[in-house]
Short mmCIF file of C-alpha atoms in Angstrom, two decimals:
data_model
loop_
_atom_site.label_atom_id
_atom_site.label_comp_id
_atom_site.label_asym_id
_atom_site.label_seq_id
_atom_site.Cartn_x
_atom_site.Cartn_y
_atom_site.Cartn_z
CA MET A 574 1.21 6.28 -20.55
CA GLU A 575 2.22 8.28 -17.56
CA ASP A 576 3.93 6.44 -14.76
CA LYS A 577 1.67 7.19 -11.80
CA LEU A 578 1.65 5.61 -8.39
CA ILE A 579 -1.73 4.70 -6.95
CA ILE A 580 -2.19 4.07 -3.22
CA ALA A 581 -5.73 3.28 -2.13
CA ASP A 582 -7.74 5.69 -4.31
CA LYS A 583 -5.11 8.39 -4.61
CA VAL A 584 -2.84 9.03 -7.59
CA PHE A 585 0.69 10.30 -7.04
CA SER A 586 2.98 11.74 -9.71
CA SER A 587 5.94 11.86 -7.33
CA ARG A 588 7.38 8.68 -5.84
CA LEU A 589 9.22 10.57 -3.14
CA PHE A 590 7.53 11.04 0.22
CA LEU A 591 8.94 13.21 2.98
CA GLY A 592 8.95 13.02 6.73
CA THR A 593 8.68 16.37 8.50
CA GLY A 594 10.87 15.57 11.54
CA LYS A 595 14.20 17.15 12.49
CA PHE A 596 14.04 20.25 10.27
CA SER A 597 15.69 23.24 11.92
CA SER A 598 12.68 25.45 11.15
CA GLY A 599 9.24 25.29 9.66
CA GLU A 600 10.31 27.57 6.83
CA ILE A 601 13.18 25.27 5.80
CA MET A 602 10.86 22.28 5.99
CA GLU A 603 8.35 24.04 3.77
CA ARG A 604 11.00 24.97 1.18
CA ALA A 605 12.41 21.43 1.20
CA ILE A 606 8.94 19.98 0.62
CA ILE A 607 8.44 22.30 -2.34
CA ALA A 608 11.92 21.53 -3.75
CA SER A 609 11.31 17.79 -3.43
CA GLY A 610 8.12 17.90 -5.48
CA CYS A 611 6.61 15.39 -3.08
CA GLU A 612 2.87 14.92 -2.72
CA MET A 613 2.71 13.15 0.64
CA VAL A 614 4.32 14.05 3.95
CA THR A 615 4.22 12.35 7.31
CA VAL A 616 3.48 14.10 10.58
CA ALA A 617 3.59 12.81 14.13
CA LEU A 618 1.18 13.49 16.95
CA LYS A 619 2.03 14.90 20.34
CA ARG A 620 0.26 15.84 23.50
CA ILE A 621 -0.49 19.54 23.58
CA ASP A 622 1.57 21.41 26.15
CA ILE A 623 -1.22 22.89 28.25
CA ASN A 624 0.85 25.82 29.49
CA GLY A 625 3.30 26.33 26.69
CA ASN A 626 3.44 27.52 23.17
CA ASN A 627 2.47 24.86 20.69
CA ASP A 628 4.08 25.32 17.31
CA ASN A 629 1.62 24.56 14.58
CA ILE A 630 3.23 22.49 11.86
CA MET A 631 0.02 22.49 9.84
CA GLN A 632 0.43 26.17 9.00
CA TYR A 633 3.29 25.09 6.68
CA LEU A 634 1.44 22.16 5.14
CA LYS A 635 -2.10 23.36 4.60
CA ASP A 636 -3.04 24.98 1.30
CA LYS A 637 -0.56 22.70 -0.48
CA PRO A 638 -1.49 19.73 -2.68
CA LEU A 639 -0.20 17.31 -0.05
CA GLN A 640 -1.64 14.09 1.33
CA ILE A 641 -0.99 14.20 5.07
CA LEU A 642 0.10 10.87 6.48
CA PRO A 643 -0.04 10.95 10.27
CA ASN A 644 2.04 8.33 12.04
CA THR A 645 1.50 6.46 15.28
CA SER A 646 5.06 6.95 16.52
CA GLY A 647 5.26 6.75 20.29
CA VAL A 648 2.72 3.99 20.79
CA ARG A 649 3.77 0.64 22.28
CA THR A 650 0.72 -1.52 21.63
CA ALA A 651 -1.98 -2.15 19.06
CA LYS A 652 -4.56 -0.65 21.40
CA GLU A 653 -2.61 2.60 21.68
CA ALA A 654 -2.03 2.67 17.92
CA ILE A 655 -5.75 2.36 17.22
CA LEU A 656 -6.56 5.23 19.56
CA VAL A 657 -3.84 7.43 18.06
CA ALA A 658 -5.08 6.63 14.54
CA GLN A 659 -8.61 7.65 15.55
CA MET A 660 -7.29 10.86 17.11
CA ALA A 661 -5.23 11.60 14.00
CA ARG A 662 -8.31 11.13 11.85
CA GLU A 663 -10.20 13.55 14.04
CA ALA A 664 -7.48 16.21 14.23
CA LEU A 665 -6.24 16.03 10.65
CA GLN A 666 -9.36 14.98 8.75
CA THR A 667 -7.69 12.06 7.01
CA ASN A 668 -8.21 8.32 7.32
CA TRP A 669 -4.65 7.63 6.14
CA ILE A 670 -2.34 6.31 8.85
CA LYS A 671 1.30 5.26 8.92
CA LEU A 672 1.12 2.46 11.44
CA GLU A 673 4.36 2.23 13.37
CA ILE A 674 4.72 0.38 16.65
CA HIS A 675 8.29 0.30 17.91
CA PRO A 676 8.46 0.08 21.70
CA ASP A 677 12.27 -0.04 21.99
CA PRO A 678 13.66 3.52 21.71
CA LYS A 679 17.23 2.49 20.90
CA TYR A 680 16.67 0.45 17.74
CA LEU A 681 13.04 1.41 16.97
CA MET A 682 12.38 -2.08 15.64
CA PRO A 683 8.77 -2.59 14.58
CA ASP A 684 6.76 -4.97 16.75
CA HIS A 685 5.10 -7.22 14.20
CA LEU A 686 2.63 -8.92 16.53
CA GLU A 687 1.14 -5.62 17.64
CA THR A 688 1.40 -4.18 14.12
CA LEU A 689 -0.64 -7.06 12.70
CA LYS A 690 -3.32 -6.74 15.40
CA ALA A 691 -3.58 -2.98 14.88
CA ALA A 692 -3.58 -3.25 11.09
CA GLU A 693 -6.46 -5.73 11.12
CA GLU A 694 -8.56 -3.49 13.34
CA LEU A 695 -7.71 -0.27 11.51
CA VAL A 696 -8.60 -1.78 8.14
CA LYS A 697 -11.97 -2.80 9.63
CA LEU A 698 -12.45 0.76 10.90
CA GLY A 699 -11.98 2.11 7.38
CA PHE A 700 -8.45 3.43 7.60
CA VAL A 701 -5.96 3.50 4.73
CA VAL A 702 -3.19 1.67 6.55
CA LEU A 703 0.49 1.96 5.63
CA PRO A 704 2.45 -0.15 8.10
CA TYR A 705 6.14 0.33 8.90
CA VAL A 706 7.71 -3.12 9.03
CA HIS A 707 10.93 -5.09 8.93
CA ALA A 708 11.97 -6.15 5.45
CA ASP A 709 10.10 -9.41 6.04
CA PRO A 710 8.53 -10.77 2.84
CA VAL A 711 6.22 -13.22 4.66
CA PHE A 712 4.87 -10.57 6.99
CA CYS A 713 4.38 -8.12 4.12
CA LYS A 714 2.20 -10.72 2.34
CA GLN A 715 0.18 -11.28 5.52
CA LEU A 716 -0.42 -7.55 5.81
CA GLU A 717 -1.43 -7.40 2.16
CA GLU A 718 -3.97 -10.16 2.75
CA ILE A 719 -5.65 -8.26 5.58
CA GLY A 720 -6.03 -5.21 3.36
CA VAL A 721 -3.28 -2.68 4.00
CA ALA A 722 -2.89 -0.05 1.28
CA ALA A 723 0.91 -0.35 1.02
CA VAL A 724 3.82 -1.78 2.97
CA MET A 725 6.74 0.25 4.27
CA PRO A 726 9.73 -2.03 4.87
CA LEU A 727 12.87 -0.59 6.42
CA GLY A 728 16.21 -0.20 4.64
CA SER A 729 18.12 0.06 7.92
CA PHE A 730 17.66 1.65 11.34
CA ILE A 731 15.37 4.69 11.45
CA GLY A 732 17.41 7.87 11.14
CA SER A 733 20.69 5.98 10.66
CA ASN A 734 21.44 6.98 7.04
CA ARG A 735 23.05 3.56 6.58
CA GLY A 736 21.32 2.77 3.32
CA LEU A 737 19.69 -0.41 2.06
CA LYS A 738 21.12 -2.99 4.47
CA THR A 739 18.05 -5.16 3.82
CA GLU A 740 18.54 -5.13 0.06
CA ASP A 741 18.04 -8.87 -0.55
CA PHE A 742 14.78 -8.94 1.38
CA LEU A 743 13.48 -5.71 -0.11
CA LYS A 744 13.90 -7.29 -3.54
CA VAL A 745 11.80 -10.30 -2.51
CA ILE A 746 9.11 -8.04 -1.04
CA ILE A 747 9.03 -6.00 -4.24
CA GLU A 748 8.85 -9.14 -6.37
CA GLN A 749 5.95 -10.61 -4.41
CA SER A 750 3.86 -7.61 -3.40
CA ASN A 751 0.53 -6.72 -4.92
CA VAL A 752 0.37 -3.48 -2.96
CA PRO A 753 2.82 -0.59 -3.34
CA VAL A 754 6.15 -1.01 -1.57
CA ILE A 755 7.52 2.17 -0.01
CA VAL A 756 11.07 1.77 1.26
CA ASP A 757 11.25 3.60 4.55
CA ALA A 758 13.98 4.23 7.12
CA GLY A 759 17.71 4.28 6.70
CA ILE A 760 17.99 5.83 3.24
CA GLY A 761 20.85 8.27 3.77
CA THR A 762 21.66 9.80 0.44
CA ALA A 763 20.37 10.21 -3.08
CA SER A 764 22.12 7.11 -4.47
CA HIS A 765 20.38 4.90 -1.88
CA ALA A 766 17.02 6.23 -3.06
CA ALA A 767 17.96 5.68 -6.70
CA ALA A 768 18.99 2.10 -5.88
CA ALA A 769 15.70 1.38 -4.12
CA MET A 770 13.81 2.66 -7.14
CA GLU A 771 16.00 0.56 -9.47
CA TYR A 772 15.05 -2.55 -7.50
CA GLY A 773 11.47 -1.69 -8.36
CA ALA A 774 10.27 -0.05 -5.17
CA ASP A 775 7.14 1.99 -5.80
CA ALA A 776 8.30 4.91 -3.67
CA VAL A 777 10.68 5.93 -0.89
CA LEU A 778 10.08 7.87 2.30
CA ILE A 779 12.93 10.18 3.31
CA ASN A 780 13.29 12.30 6.40
CA THR A 781 16.62 12.48 8.25
CA ALA A 782 18.75 12.44 5.08
CA ILE A 783 17.09 15.64 3.90
CA ALA A 784 16.23 17.36 7.17
CA THR A 785 19.74 17.08 8.62
CA ALA A 786 21.71 17.74 5.43
CA THR A 787 23.81 20.91 5.41
CA ASP A 788 21.44 22.31 2.78
CA PRO A 789 18.11 20.52 3.14
CA ILE A 790 16.55 22.32 0.19
CA SER A 791 19.27 21.26 -2.26
CA MET A 792 19.21 17.75 -0.80
CA ALA A 793 15.46 17.59 -1.31
CA GLU A 794 16.00 18.38 -4.97
CA ALA A 795 18.80 15.79 -5.18
CA PHE A 796 16.40 13.16 -3.87
CA LYS A 797 13.74 14.26 -6.30
CA LEU A 798 16.14 13.72 -9.21
CA ALA A 799 17.47 10.43 -7.79
CA VAL A 800 13.99 8.98 -7.43
CA ILE A 801 13.08 10.02 -10.97
CA ALA A 802 16.39 8.57 -12.31
CA GLY A 803 16.05 5.32 -10.40
CA ARG A 804 12.46 4.81 -11.49
CA LYS A 805 13.31 5.61 -15.11
CA ALA A 806 16.19 3.11 -15.07
CA TYR A 807 13.92 0.44 -13.60
CA LYS A 808 11.25 1.06 -16.22
CA ALA A 809 13.87 1.10 -19.00
CA GLY A 810 14.91 -2.47 -18.15
CA ILE A 811 18.31 -2.57 -16.48
CA ALA A 812 21.02 -4.21 -18.59
CA GLN A 813 22.48 -7.56 -17.55
CA SER A 814 25.35 -7.67 -15.06
CA LEU A 815 28.30 -9.88 -16.12
CA GLU A 816 31.37 -11.33 -14.37
CA HIS A 817 33.68 -10.61 -17.33
CA SER A 818 34.30 -7.96 -19.98
CA MET A 819 32.10 -7.60 -23.01
CA ALA A 820 33.62 -5.23 -25.54
CA THR A 821 31.71 -2.14 -26.43
CA SER A 822 33.97 -1.32 -29.39
CA PRO A 823 34.83 -3.57 -32.34
CA LEU A 824 38.04 -5.56 -31.63
CA THR A 825 39.37 -5.35 -35.17
CA SER A 826 43.05 -6.25 -35.18
CA PHE A 827 44.02 -3.54 -37.65
CA ILE A 828 47.31 -2.71 -35.96
CA ASN A 829 48.67 -6.26 -35.99
CA ASN A 830 50.95 -5.63 -38.95
CA LEU A 831 52.66 -2.52 -37.67
CA MET B 285 -24.89 27.60 41.36
CA SER B 286 -21.27 26.51 41.22
CA ALA B 287 -21.11 26.65 45.02
CA THR B 288 -23.40 23.64 45.17
CA LEU B 289 -21.21 21.58 42.84
CA ASN B 290 -18.44 19.35 44.11
CA GLU B 291 -14.91 19.63 42.86
CA ILE B 292 -13.43 16.92 40.65
CA THR B 293 -9.81 16.13 39.82
CA VAL B 294 -8.88 15.56 36.19
CA ASP B 295 -5.58 14.55 34.58
CA ILE B 296 -5.00 16.42 31.32
CA ASN B 297 -1.88 15.38 29.42
CA GLY B 298 -0.27 14.35 32.69
CA LYS B 299 -1.11 17.54 34.60
CA ILE B 300 -3.68 17.66 37.39
CA PHE B 301 -6.54 20.14 37.13
CA LYS B 302 -9.58 20.80 39.31
CA PHE B 303 -13.01 21.53 37.89
CA HIS B 304 -16.56 21.58 39.15
CA GLU B 305 -18.51 18.41 38.56
CA ASN B 306 -20.73 18.19 35.46
CA VAL B 307 -18.04 19.92 33.42
CA THR B 308 -18.03 18.90 29.74
CA VAL B 309 -15.11 18.32 27.41
CA TRP B 310 -16.02 21.57 25.68
CA ASP B 311 -15.98 23.49 28.99
CA ILE B 312 -12.51 22.21 29.70
CA LEU B 313 -11.23 23.02 26.20
CA ASN B 314 -12.78 26.45 26.50
CA ASN B 315 -11.06 26.92 29.84
CA LEU B 316 -7.75 26.03 28.19
CA ASN B 317 -8.44 28.32 25.19
CA LEU B 318 -8.58 25.29 22.90
CA SER B 319 -12.27 25.05 22.08
CA ASP B 320 -11.91 26.83 18.73
CA ASN B 321 -8.90 24.73 17.70
CA LYS B 322 -10.03 22.37 14.93
CA ALA B 323 -6.65 20.66 14.63
CA ILE B 324 -6.79 18.81 17.94
CA ALA B 325 -8.31 15.56 19.11
CA VAL B 326 -9.44 14.51 22.56
CA ALA B 327 -9.56 11.14 24.28
CA VAL B 328 -11.04 10.47 27.70
CA ASN B 329 -9.87 7.30 29.45
CA MET B 330 -8.43 5.98 26.17
CA GLN B 331 -11.68 6.55 24.24
CA ILE B 332 -11.83 9.16 21.52
CA ILE B 333 -14.44 11.88 21.99
CA SER B 334 -15.38 13.32 18.60
CA SER B 335 -15.71 17.08 18.40
CA ASN B 336 -19.48 16.81 17.87
CA LYS B 337 -19.69 15.19 21.33
CA TRP B 338 -17.54 17.74 23.17
CA LYS B 339 -20.53 19.71 24.45
CA GLU B 340 -22.39 16.67 25.77
CA HIS B 341 -19.62 14.48 27.17
CA ILE B 342 -19.45 15.01 30.93
CA ILE B 343 -16.12 14.53 32.67
CA SER B 344 -16.02 12.44 35.85
CA ASN B 345 -13.71 12.57 38.85
CA ASN B 346 -10.25 11.08 38.09
CA ASP B 347 -10.81 10.97 34.34
CA LYS B 348 -7.67 10.99 32.24
CA ILE B 349 -7.86 13.31 29.25
CA ILE B 350 -5.41 13.33 26.36
CA ILE B 351 -5.37 16.25 23.95
CA ILE B 352 -3.16 15.89 20.88
CA GLN B 353 -2.14 17.87 17.84
CA ALA B 354 0.15 17.30 14.86
CA THR B 355 3.89 17.86 15.16
CA GLN B 356 7.02 17.19 13.12
CA GLY B 357 7.71 13.53 12.51
CA GLY B 358 8.87 10.97 10.00
#
């Protein structure tokens, strides 16, 4: 049986999702997306510059088999998040929303009170809600109960490339969750992504690590392979870790008599 | 006809514009060369105005309009 990921009613073959921020050009972003093999990308929303030129990111994303996942980055409250989600649905013709409410610009820590309020309302309004959260197993269960489509716990600070600093808590979330767990934020290199997949994460979302690599296209491919490898290792049943040696060759004492 | 209409002040994405009263969302978007842009969304005073309401929704004095589009983000 093929190992597919299902979120809401959508089937994904790739367990790697990409953020579209920080790429040096739209062309490089487009090539990195293709190299990654990903099937879902995030976009942000911004106010149109009334007088200026507005680059159109969608020209690089349309006509590709991609689920667009707009985020609510920039909002400070549940009320703002709900409005932005409605505007995203209108502008992008999707009811999928990455709910992220992080009022403090230095650490970008998710505000769980506002996130919960917004998630409840957005689920009622028919959105497919994917909330960005701390690696908090209790909160992830609460979100699951109100009907979110997946949870997106952080590995470390957004954009920090520090890896899976929340490892212990991610493992609990993965163990307990009945909705897909997408490890988001902080994954800095391919081995971090492989590790998250080996823990049993359903997917990872990568942005900075690819977009700001020296060669984003090669890095996108590296992440593609790492996610496949990590998932395969998880599915294969990872061998037991021991505190002592266990010989892999026979210890026949055939040289004793020399 | 426009000479008989009063002027209203409208905030669009933080910039102040002046229009004649009874102007609709669609009129304003048209004025900004945005009315044929399908990849935008409009809110007036923190309420979304769906594109099928653009031609009927009348803007009032001191309304705050937000017009958004997609951009790069993670």
